[in-house]
Tab-separated table of C-alpha atoms in Angstrom:
chain	number	residue	atom	x	y	z
A	1	MET	CA	-0.331	-1.287	-59.013
A	2	LEU	CA	1.689	-4.089	-59.351
A	3	ASP	CA	4.941	-3.433	-57.380
A	4	HIS	CA	7.643	-6.017	-57.150
A	5	ARG	CA	10.418	-4.054	-54.792
A	6	LEU	CA	10.917	-6.466	-51.747
A	7	GLU	CA	9.575	-5.313	-48.108
A	8	PRO	CA	12.668	-4.587	-45.921
A	9	GLU	CA	12.796	-8.168	-44.364
A	10	HIS	CA	13.102	-9.569	-47.631
A	11	GLU	CA	15.656	-7.490	-48.606
A	12	GLU	CA	17.577	-8.179	-45.548
A	13	LEU	CA	17.592	-11.766	-45.807
A	14	ARG	CA	18.511	-11.113	-49.649
A	15	ARG	CA	21.498	-9.630	-48.601
A	16	THR	CA	22.666	-11.513	-45.571
A	17	VAL	CA	22.150	-14.848	-47.883
A	18	ARG	CA	24.829	-13.213	-50.776
A	19	GLU	CA	27.311	-11.999	-48.248
A	20	PHE	CA	27.073	-15.764	-47.057
A	21	ALA	CA	27.370	-17.355	-50.827
A	22	ARG	CA	30.125	-14.485	-51.484
A	23	ASP	CA	32.544	-14.973	-48.167
A	24	VAL	CA	31.689	-18.478	-47.293
A	25	ILE	CA	30.727	-20.633	-50.449
A	26	ALA	CA	32.696	-19.239	-53.174
A	27	PRO	CA	35.919	-19.486	-51.871
A	28	LYS	CA	35.439	-23.075	-50.578
A	29	ILE	CA	33.054	-24.409	-53.457
A	30	GLY	CA	35.406	-25.073	-56.282
A	31	GLU	CA	37.592	-27.654	-54.767
A	32	PHE	CA	34.571	-29.674	-53.517
A	33	TYR	CA	33.208	-29.667	-56.989
A	34	GLU	CA	36.310	-31.046	-58.571
A	35	GLN	CA	36.881	-33.708	-55.798
A	36	GLU	CA	32.932	-34.296	-56.237
A	37	GLU	CA	32.459	-33.920	-52.485
A	38	PHE	CA	29.429	-33.140	-50.399
A	39	PRO	CA	30.110	-29.616	-48.579
A	40	TYR	CA	28.983	-31.019	-45.002
A	41	GLU	CA	30.250	-27.765	-43.234
A	42	ILE	CA	28.598	-25.451	-45.658
A	43	VAL	CA	25.217	-27.120	-45.191
A	44	ARG	CA	25.546	-27.050	-41.186
A	45	GLU	CA	26.538	-23.459	-41.562
A	46	MET	CA	23.330	-23.216	-43.892
A	47	GLY	CA	21.218	-25.139	-41.301
A	48	ARG	CA	22.457	-22.470	-37.999
A	49	MET	CA	21.102	-19.880	-40.442
A	50	GLY	CA	17.612	-21.082	-40.329
A	51	LEU	CA	17.730	-21.816	-44.472
A	52	PHE	CA	16.195	-25.391	-44.636
A	53	GLY	CA	13.352	-24.042	-42.249
A	54	LEU	CA	12.804	-20.932	-44.237
A	55	PRO	CA	8.827	-22.140	-45.397
A	56	PHE	CA	7.925	-23.935	-42.410
A	57	PRO	CA	6.129	-23.101	-39.133
A	58	GLU	CA	8.036	-22.195	-36.301
A	59	GLU	CA	5.957	-24.779	-34.020
A	60	TYR	CA	7.939	-27.483	-36.131
A	61	GLY	CA	11.388	-25.506	-35.655
A	62	GLY	CA	11.002	-23.611	-39.000
A	63	MET	CA	11.175	-19.494	-39.644
A	64	GLY	CA	7.388	-18.726	-40.631
A	65	GLY	CA	8.263	-18.000	-43.993
A	66	ASP	CA	6.766	-18.841	-47.506
A	67	TYR	CA	7.782	-20.209	-50.672
A	68	PHE	CA	8.774	-16.907	-51.967
A	69	THR	CA	11.026	-16.127	-49.185
A	70	LEU	CA	12.724	-19.742	-50.376
A	71	GLY	CA	13.172	-18.450	-53.682
A	72	LEU	CA	14.883	-15.407	-52.902
A	73	VAL	CA	17.763	-17.601	-50.946
A	74	LEU	CA	17.947	-19.951	-53.964
A	75	GLU	CA	18.622	-17.089	-56.494
A	76	GLU	CA	21.346	-15.689	-54.299
A	77	LEU	CA	23.148	-19.187	-53.804
A	78	ALA	CA	22.819	-20.181	-57.354
A	79	ARG	CA	24.436	-16.662	-58.470
A	80	VAL	CA	27.568	-18.494	-56.542
A	81	ASP	CA	27.067	-22.101	-56.879
A	82	SER	CA	24.405	-24.531	-58.071
A	83	SER	CA	25.441	-27.807	-56.236
A	84	VAL	CA	24.434	-25.768	-52.908
A	85	ALA	CA	21.432	-24.621	-53.996
A	86	ILE	CA	19.864	-27.406	-55.501
A	87	THR	CA	20.902	-28.966	-51.963
A	88	LEU	CA	18.537	-26.589	-50.189
A	89	GLU	CA	15.790	-26.762	-52.893
A	90	ALA	CA	15.565	-30.403	-52.607
A	91	ALA	CA	16.008	-30.677	-48.842
A	92	VAL	CA	12.906	-28.106	-48.617
A	93	SER	CA	10.453	-28.701	-51.661
A	94	LEU	CA	10.779	-32.349	-52.067
A	95	GLY	CA	11.940	-33.759	-48.634
A	96	ALA	CA	10.528	-31.627	-46.013
A	97	MET	CA	7.279	-29.903	-47.814
A	98	PRO	CA	5.640	-33.419	-48.691
A	99	ILE	CA	5.803	-34.216	-44.752
A	100	HIS	CA	4.634	-30.605	-44.007
A	101	LEU	CA	1.455	-30.574	-46.951
A	102	PHE	CA	0.579	-34.417	-46.430
A	103	GLY	CA	1.718	-35.878	-43.142
A	104	THR	CA	0.052	-36.497	-39.778
A	105	GLU	CA	0.779	-34.577	-36.738
A	106	GLU	CA	2.887	-37.121	-35.648
A	107	GLN	CA	4.930	-37.451	-38.544
A	108	LYS	CA	5.267	-33.762	-38.617
A	109	ARG	CA	6.800	-33.607	-35.202
A	110	THR	CA	8.782	-36.703	-35.499
A	111	TRP	CA	10.402	-35.109	-39.082
A	112	LEU	CA	10.207	-31.671	-39.115
A	113	PRO	CA	12.163	-30.129	-36.790
A	114	LYS	CA	15.494	-32.178	-37.665
A	115	LEU	CA	14.399	-31.217	-41.221
A	116	CYS	CA	13.588	-27.331	-40.455
A	117	SER	CA	17.247	-27.399	-38.526
A	118	GLY	CA	19.499	-29.010	-41.532
A	119	GLU	CA	20.708	-31.397	-38.858
A	120	MET	CA	19.052	-33.949	-41.385
A	121	LEU	CA	17.884	-34.117	-45.146
A	122	GLY	CA	15.060	-35.737	-46.545
A	123	ALA	CA	14.607	-37.129	-50.385
A	124	PHE	CA	11.816	-37.508	-52.575
A	125	GLY	CA	12.136	-40.824	-54.518
A	126	LEU	CA	9.627	-40.504	-57.913
A	127	THR	CA	11.974	-41.007	-61.122
A	128	GLU	CA	12.321	-44.271	-62.173
A	129	PRO	CA	14.723	-45.919	-64.723
A	130	GLU	CA	11.403	-46.431	-67.175
A	131	GLY	CA	9.480	-43.122	-65.401
A	132	GLY	CA	10.727	-39.710	-65.967
A	133	SER	CA	8.964	-37.677	-67.242
A	134	ASP	CA	5.942	-40.145	-67.439
A	135	ALA	CA	6.072	-40.157	-63.600
A	136	GLY	CA	2.781	-41.507	-63.726
A	137	ALA	CA	4.361	-44.714	-65.182
A	138	THR	CA	5.850	-45.830	-61.543
A	139	ARG	CA	6.753	-49.422	-61.208
A	140	THR	CA	7.932	-49.828	-57.421
A	141	THR	CA	5.379	-51.637	-55.567
A	142	ALA	CA	4.243	-51.441	-52.017
A	143	ARG	CA	2.053	-54.316	-50.572
A	144	TYR	CA	0.242	-54.286	-47.133
A	145	ASP	CA	1.262	-56.959	-44.663
A	146	ARG	CA	-1.692	-57.359	-42.138
A	147	GLU	CA	-0.173	-59.895	-39.879
A	148	THR	CA	2.536	-57.044	-39.232
A	149	ASP	CA	1.138	-53.989	-39.719
A	150	GLU	CA	3.616	-53.098	-42.347
A	151	TRP	CA	4.340	-51.937	-45.992
A	152	VAL	CA	6.108	-54.367	-48.125
A	153	ILE	CA	8.069	-51.983	-51.025
A	154	ASN	CA	10.011	-53.455	-54.311
A	155	GLY	CA	11.146	-51.681	-56.782
A	156	THR	CA	14.176	-48.962	-57.703
A	157	LYS	CA	14.734	-44.895	-57.961
A	158	CYS	CA	16.623	-42.983	-59.694
A	159	PHE	CA	18.514	-39.329	-59.715
A	160	ILE	CA	17.024	-38.689	-56.256
A	161	THR	CA	18.952	-35.648	-54.607
A	162	ASN	CA	20.048	-35.826	-51.185
A	163	SER	CA	19.465	-39.594	-50.840
A	164	GLY	CA	22.841	-40.592	-49.791
A	165	THR	CA	24.660	-38.312	-47.694
A	166	ASP	CA	25.631	-38.984	-43.934
A	167	ILE	CA	22.670	-36.683	-42.793
A	168	THR	CA	20.086	-38.245	-44.807
A	169	GLY	CA	17.442	-39.167	-43.010
A	170	LEU	CA	14.446	-40.300	-44.946
A	171	VAL	CA	13.249	-40.802	-48.409
A	172	THR	CA	9.440	-40.412	-49.374
A	173	VAL	CA	8.799	-42.868	-51.806
A	174	THR	CA	6.079	-43.122	-54.278
A	175	ALA	CA	5.021	-47.021	-54.802
A	176	LEU	CA	2.120	-48.858	-56.380
A	177	THR	CA	-0.717	-49.911	-53.945
A	178	PRO	CA	-3.791	-51.764	-54.742
A	179	SER	CA	-6.274	-48.497	-54.780
A	180	ASP	CA	-8.823	-50.627	-52.061
A	181	GLU	CA	-5.468	-51.587	-50.136
A	182	ASP	CA	-7.303	-50.022	-46.919
A	183	SER	CA	-10.517	-52.049	-47.201
A	184	GLY	CA	-8.937	-55.238	-46.981
A	185	LYS	CA	-10.348	-56.083	-50.416
A	186	THR	CA	-8.287	-57.682	-53.314
A	187	SER	CA	-8.413	-55.931	-56.902
A	188	PRO	CA	-6.245	-55.431	-60.111
A	189	THR	CA	-6.427	-52.052	-59.762
A	190	ARG	CA	-3.549	-50.314	-58.374
A	191	SER	CA	-2.853	-46.425	-57.614
A	192	ILE	CA	-0.074	-44.429	-56.381
A	193	SER	CA	0.756	-43.831	-52.862
A	194	SER	CA	3.418	-42.222	-50.741
A	195	ILE	CA	5.414	-43.890	-48.136
A	196	ILE	CA	8.058	-42.596	-45.898
A	197	VAL	CA	11.126	-45.105	-45.758
A	198	PRO	CA	13.645	-43.986	-42.913
A	199	THR	CA	17.480	-44.392	-43.897
A	200	GLY	CA	19.250	-47.883	-42.879
A	201	THR	CA	15.701	-49.689	-43.114
A	202	PRO	CA	16.376	-53.014	-44.341
A	203	GLY	CA	15.808	-53.964	-47.604
A	204	PHE	CA	16.938	-50.057	-48.685
A	205	THR	CA	19.812	-50.185	-50.760
A	206	VAL	CA	21.651	-46.593	-51.542
A	207	SER	CA	24.044	-47.100	-54.450
A	208	LYS	CA	26.926	-45.451	-54.965
A	209	LYS	CA	27.100	-41.465	-56.202
A	210	TYR	CA	26.592	-41.029	-59.940
A	211	SER	CA	29.407	-39.607	-62.307
A	212	LYS	CA	27.889	-36.325	-63.142
A	213	VAL	CA	28.325	-33.615	-65.852
A	214	GLY	CA	27.455	-30.749	-63.252
A	215	TRP	CA	25.930	-30.288	-59.705
A	216	ASN	CA	29.258	-32.219	-58.601
A	217	ALA	CA	29.277	-30.942	-55.286
A	218	SER	CA	25.487	-32.301	-54.669
A	219	ASP	CA	24.620	-35.832	-53.609
A	220	THR	CA	22.487	-37.912	-56.129
A	221	ARG	CA	22.215	-41.849	-56.269
A	222	GLU	CA	19.741	-44.493	-57.274
A	223	LEU	CA	17.971	-46.272	-54.846
A	224	SER	CA	16.662	-49.840	-54.542
A	225	PHE	CA	14.232	-51.542	-52.250
A	226	THR	CA	13.912	-55.498	-51.877
A	227	ASP	CA	11.263	-56.675	-49.566
A	228	CYS	CA	11.690	-53.249	-47.300
A	229	ARG	CA	9.384	-53.122	-44.786
A	230	VAL	CA	8.468	-50.017	-42.965
A	231	PRO	CA	5.531	-49.535	-40.327
A	232	ALA	CA	1.812	-48.995	-41.611
A	233	ALA	CA	1.888	-45.580	-40.237
A	234	ASN	CA	4.544	-44.608	-42.592
A	235	LEU	CA	1.896	-44.151	-45.174
A	236	LEU	CA	2.075	-40.010	-46.314
A	237	GLY	CA	-1.672	-39.008	-46.582
A	238	ALA	CA	-4.125	-41.097	-47.762
A	239	PRO	CA	-3.703	-44.313	-49.488
A	240	GLY	CA	-3.803	-43.772	-53.608
A	241	ARG	CA	-3.281	-40.128	-53.192
A	242	GLY	CA	0.268	-40.115	-54.016
A	243	TYR	CA	-0.062	-39.209	-58.043
A	244	ALA	CA	-2.045	-36.116	-56.842
A	245	GLN	CA	0.859	-35.167	-53.978
A	246	PHE	CA	3.601	-35.236	-56.299
A	247	LEU	CA	1.679	-33.057	-58.817
A	248	ARG	CA	1.410	-30.702	-56.081
A	249	ILE	CA	4.999	-30.893	-55.307
A	250	LEU	CA	6.503	-30.573	-58.794
A	251	ASP	CA	4.161	-27.306	-59.290
A	252	GLU	CA	5.513	-25.513	-56.281
A	253	GLY	CA	9.075	-27.064	-56.967
A	254	ARG	CA	9.062	-25.766	-60.436
A	255	ILE	CA	9.048	-22.091	-59.012
A	256	ALA	CA	12.041	-23.229	-56.846
A	257	ILE	CA	13.735	-24.103	-59.683
A	258	ALA	CA	13.051	-21.118	-61.642
A	259	ALA	CA	14.434	-19.107	-58.901
A	260	LEU	CA	17.684	-21.358	-58.872
A	261	ALA	CA	18.033	-20.840	-62.448
A	262	THR	CA	17.474	-17.014	-62.145
A	263	GLY	CA	20.561	-17.086	-60.061
A	264	LEU	CA	22.516	-18.800	-62.240
A	265	ALA	CA	21.782	-16.631	-65.194
A	266	GLN	CA	22.400	-13.680	-62.921
A	267	GLY	CA	25.758	-15.341	-61.505
A	268	CYS	CA	26.550	-15.457	-65.594
A	269	VAL	CA	26.096	-11.523	-65.723
A	270	ASP	CA	28.289	-10.803	-62.667
A	271	GLU	CA	31.307	-13.008	-63.726
A	272	SER	CA	31.007	-11.630	-67.627
A	273	VAL	CA	31.048	-7.788	-66.096
A	274	ARG	CA	33.709	-8.611	-63.842
A	275	TYR	CA	35.716	-10.259	-66.272
A	276	SER	CA	35.303	-7.962	-69.314
A	277	ALA	CA	36.552	-4.902	-66.998
A	278	GLU	CA	39.703	-6.871	-66.204
A	279	ARG	CA	40.394	-8.807	-69.331
A	280	HIS	CA	42.030	-6.442	-72.010
A	281	ALA	CA	43.143	-7.272	-75.452
A	282	PHE	CA	44.421	-4.784	-78.353
A	283	GLY	CA	45.364	-2.075	-75.456
A	284	ARG	CA	41.800	-1.838	-73.970
A	285	PRO	CA	39.191	-3.539	-71.653
A	286	ILE	CA	37.259	-6.221	-73.829
A	287	GLY	CA	34.010	-4.402	-72.221
A	288	ALA	CA	34.729	-1.803	-74.499
A	289	ASN	CA	33.678	-3.837	-77.443
A	290	GLN	CA	30.041	-3.195	-78.541
A	291	ALA	CA	29.865	-6.875	-79.453
A	292	ILE	CA	30.849	-7.880	-75.253
A	293	GLN	CA	28.420	-4.678	-74.206
A	294	PHE	CA	25.506	-6.233	-76.323
A	295	LYS	CA	25.861	-10.034	-75.335
A	296	VAL	CA	26.102	-8.605	-71.822
A	297	ALA	CA	22.753	-6.780	-71.998
A	298	ASP	CA	21.068	-9.434	-73.322
A	299	MET	CA	22.344	-11.580	-70.717
A	300	GLU	CA	21.332	-8.839	-67.953
A	301	MET	CA	17.872	-8.609	-70.035
A	302	ARG	CA	17.324	-12.658	-69.886
A	303	ALA	CA	18.311	-12.804	-65.666
A	304	HIS	CA	15.403	-9.813	-65.279
A	305	LEU	CA	12.689	-11.507	-66.991
A	306	ALA	CA	13.456	-14.765	-65.655
A	307	ARG	CA	13.046	-13.276	-62.076
A	308	LEU	CA	9.775	-11.468	-62.820
A	309	ALA	CA	8.595	-14.777	-63.868
A	310	TRP	CA	9.372	-16.379	-60.832
A	311	TYR	CA	8.380	-13.613	-58.529
A	312	HIS	CA	4.947	-13.556	-60.490
A	313	ALA	CA	4.243	-17.297	-59.784
A	314	ALA	CA	5.728	-16.981	-56.178
A	315	SER	CA	3.256	-14.577	-55.643
A	316	LYS	CA	0.146	-16.071	-56.709
A	317	MET	CA	1.356	-19.186	-55.310
A	318	VAL	CA	1.618	-17.368	-51.848
A	319	ALA	CA	-2.082	-15.882	-52.138
A	320	GLY	CA	-3.406	-18.891	-52.766
A	321	GLU	CA	-4.739	-18.426	-56.232
A	322	PRO	CA	-3.841	-20.951	-58.880
A	323	PHE	CA	-0.228	-20.831	-60.614
A	324	LYS	CA	0.366	-24.024	-62.347
A	325	LYS	CA	0.908	-21.909	-65.585
A	326	GLU	CA	3.018	-19.545	-64.051
A	327	ALA	CA	5.079	-21.719	-62.573
A	328	ALA	CA	5.617	-23.731	-65.845
A	329	ILE	CA	6.339	-20.259	-67.502
A	330	ALA	CA	8.756	-19.343	-65.311
A	331	LYS	CA	10.281	-22.492	-65.127
A	332	LEU	CA	10.377	-22.892	-68.943
A	333	TYR	CA	11.897	-19.506	-69.374
A	334	SER	CA	14.001	-19.555	-66.693
A	335	SER	CA	16.001	-22.756	-67.236
A	336	GLU	CA	16.422	-21.690	-70.884
A	337	ALA	CA	17.499	-18.267	-70.115
A	338	ALA	CA	20.206	-20.194	-67.756
A	339	VAL	CA	21.659	-22.161	-70.330
A	340	ASP	CA	21.768	-19.183	-72.991
A	341	ASN	CA	23.588	-17.181	-70.224
A	342	ALA	CA	26.078	-19.858	-69.553
A	343	ARG	CA	26.934	-20.145	-73.072
A	344	GLU	CA	27.402	-16.561	-73.610
A	345	ALA	CA	29.666	-16.034	-70.675
A	346	THR	CA	31.779	-18.875	-71.388
A	347	GLN	CA	32.269	-17.097	-74.728
A	348	ILE	CA	33.061	-13.844	-73.238
A	349	HIS	CA	35.863	-15.514	-70.856
A	350	GLY	CA	37.366	-16.966	-74.205
A	351	GLY	CA	39.625	-19.984	-73.362
A	352	TYR	CA	39.433	-19.552	-69.633
A	353	GLY	CA	35.771	-20.108	-69.678
A	354	PHE	CA	37.017	-23.609	-70.643
A	355	MET	CA	38.895	-23.912	-67.316
A	356	ASN	CA	37.376	-25.251	-64.366
A	357	GLU	CA	38.820	-22.731	-61.674
A	358	PHE	CA	36.491	-20.191	-63.306
A	359	PRO	CA	32.700	-19.966	-61.995
A	360	VAL	CA	31.359	-19.935	-65.403
A	361	ALA	CA	32.905	-22.956	-66.303
A	362	ARG	CA	30.585	-24.442	-63.184
A	363	PHE	CA	27.724	-22.817	-64.636
A	364	TRP	CA	28.213	-24.152	-68.162
A	365	ARG	CA	28.528	-27.768	-66.707
A	366	ASP	CA	25.502	-26.872	-64.064
A	367	CYS	CA	22.851	-24.970	-66.196
A	368	LYS	CA	21.576	-27.871	-68.920
A	369	ILE	CA	19.782	-30.114	-66.117
A	370	LEU	CA	17.640	-27.009	-65.216
A	371	GLU	CA	15.761	-27.543	-68.538
A	372	ILE	CA	15.503	-31.510	-67.199
A	373	GLY	CA	14.738	-31.721	-63.953
A	374	GLU	CA	10.917	-31.190	-62.245
A	375	GLY	CA	9.774	-31.676	-65.405
A	376	THR	CA	11.709	-30.940	-69.086
A	377	SER	CA	10.925	-28.325	-71.265
A	378	GLU	CA	9.046	-30.012	-73.576
A	379	VAL	CA	7.001	-30.479	-70.264
A	380	GLN	CA	6.316	-27.423	-69.208
A	381	ARG	CA	5.265	-26.604	-73.162
A	382	MET	CA	2.750	-29.325	-72.615
A	383	LEU	CA	1.678	-27.950	-69.440
A	384	ILE	CA	1.157	-24.343	-70.411
A	385	SER	CA	-0.888	-25.473	-73.542
A	386	ARG	CA	-2.967	-27.562	-71.559
A	387	GLU	CA	-3.963	-24.676	-69.048
A	388	LEU	CA	-4.406	-22.490	-72.122
A	389	GLY	CA	-7.320	-24.853	-73.343
A	390	MET	CA	-5.458	-26.404	-76.241
A	391	PRO	CA	-6.930	-29.974	-77.366
A	392	SER	CA	-5.493	-32.760	-75.712
């Protein structure tokens, strides 16, 4: 019998994070958001709570949890604010997870303890100006210099989260490398590899922050590499395995984004229920009107189904079962539910929903990127159809 009730330890964690989001994040985040400032103190407190180390082994400074645990936390954070939630999601699933999954023992011991504590943030440099949904169209290159035993990287990455904060310590970059680079032969054939580039490496330039529609309290930058040299030992996994690596990272990350989107969708319900009880028109609360009740009921339905979708995908992943289709379904449905709920919540709030001092205004600005990042809605539909065996 399928049972989606949480274990006591999961329920306790969710309650703790919900209280943290309500009592610590909610009173402060609006000011950070409007000033487009990164909330360092909030991030430090999240680090002290162990949130950045949730799915990693204790031997590397983690909490020994799993991806489902991370999803629970992301949902609760996003019920209040998505900038904070995406900072955690990107730091864990994009910054630290590649090192955990594909790194050498030395790489894990060098980087994971600081990443798990939140003392340092990691980023994942995949997207390029001409390679978004077509992630295989990578143009960044890395050549091996035998004389110095180094990789020499040239190229540009864009829309990279957590890449330019004061506590960013590394970016894992995907780059084209000769497919037989390890053999010392020359070949016109090139494949994608992943390479760890520490912050501050000469030739690694971090551009100024983007001016964004939403997620304004998170850090997003363009990165450029000009003859940027890193030790050969910074190669992450085997040469030429970068494409397979980031496909796995994106599959897992879609579950995390689905949990975040579910949180935003639920936050829209929370704010709408509260506002419709407080706001009076024509002598009674607007929540007494059936039109408002039906809107809120539909919003709750979407949030509930989104939660079931990401729970199901996460449970398959944690069990070691194939989950690509379920992750795509969860990401697709929850992101569209978030957009729908944000639109309806703004409508329920009327003119106040257009004022940035109200949380739903942030939700409206933050929701659209959920249908784009970590695979657009169109890409998710492609993945689902392929998993069903549709002709390619």
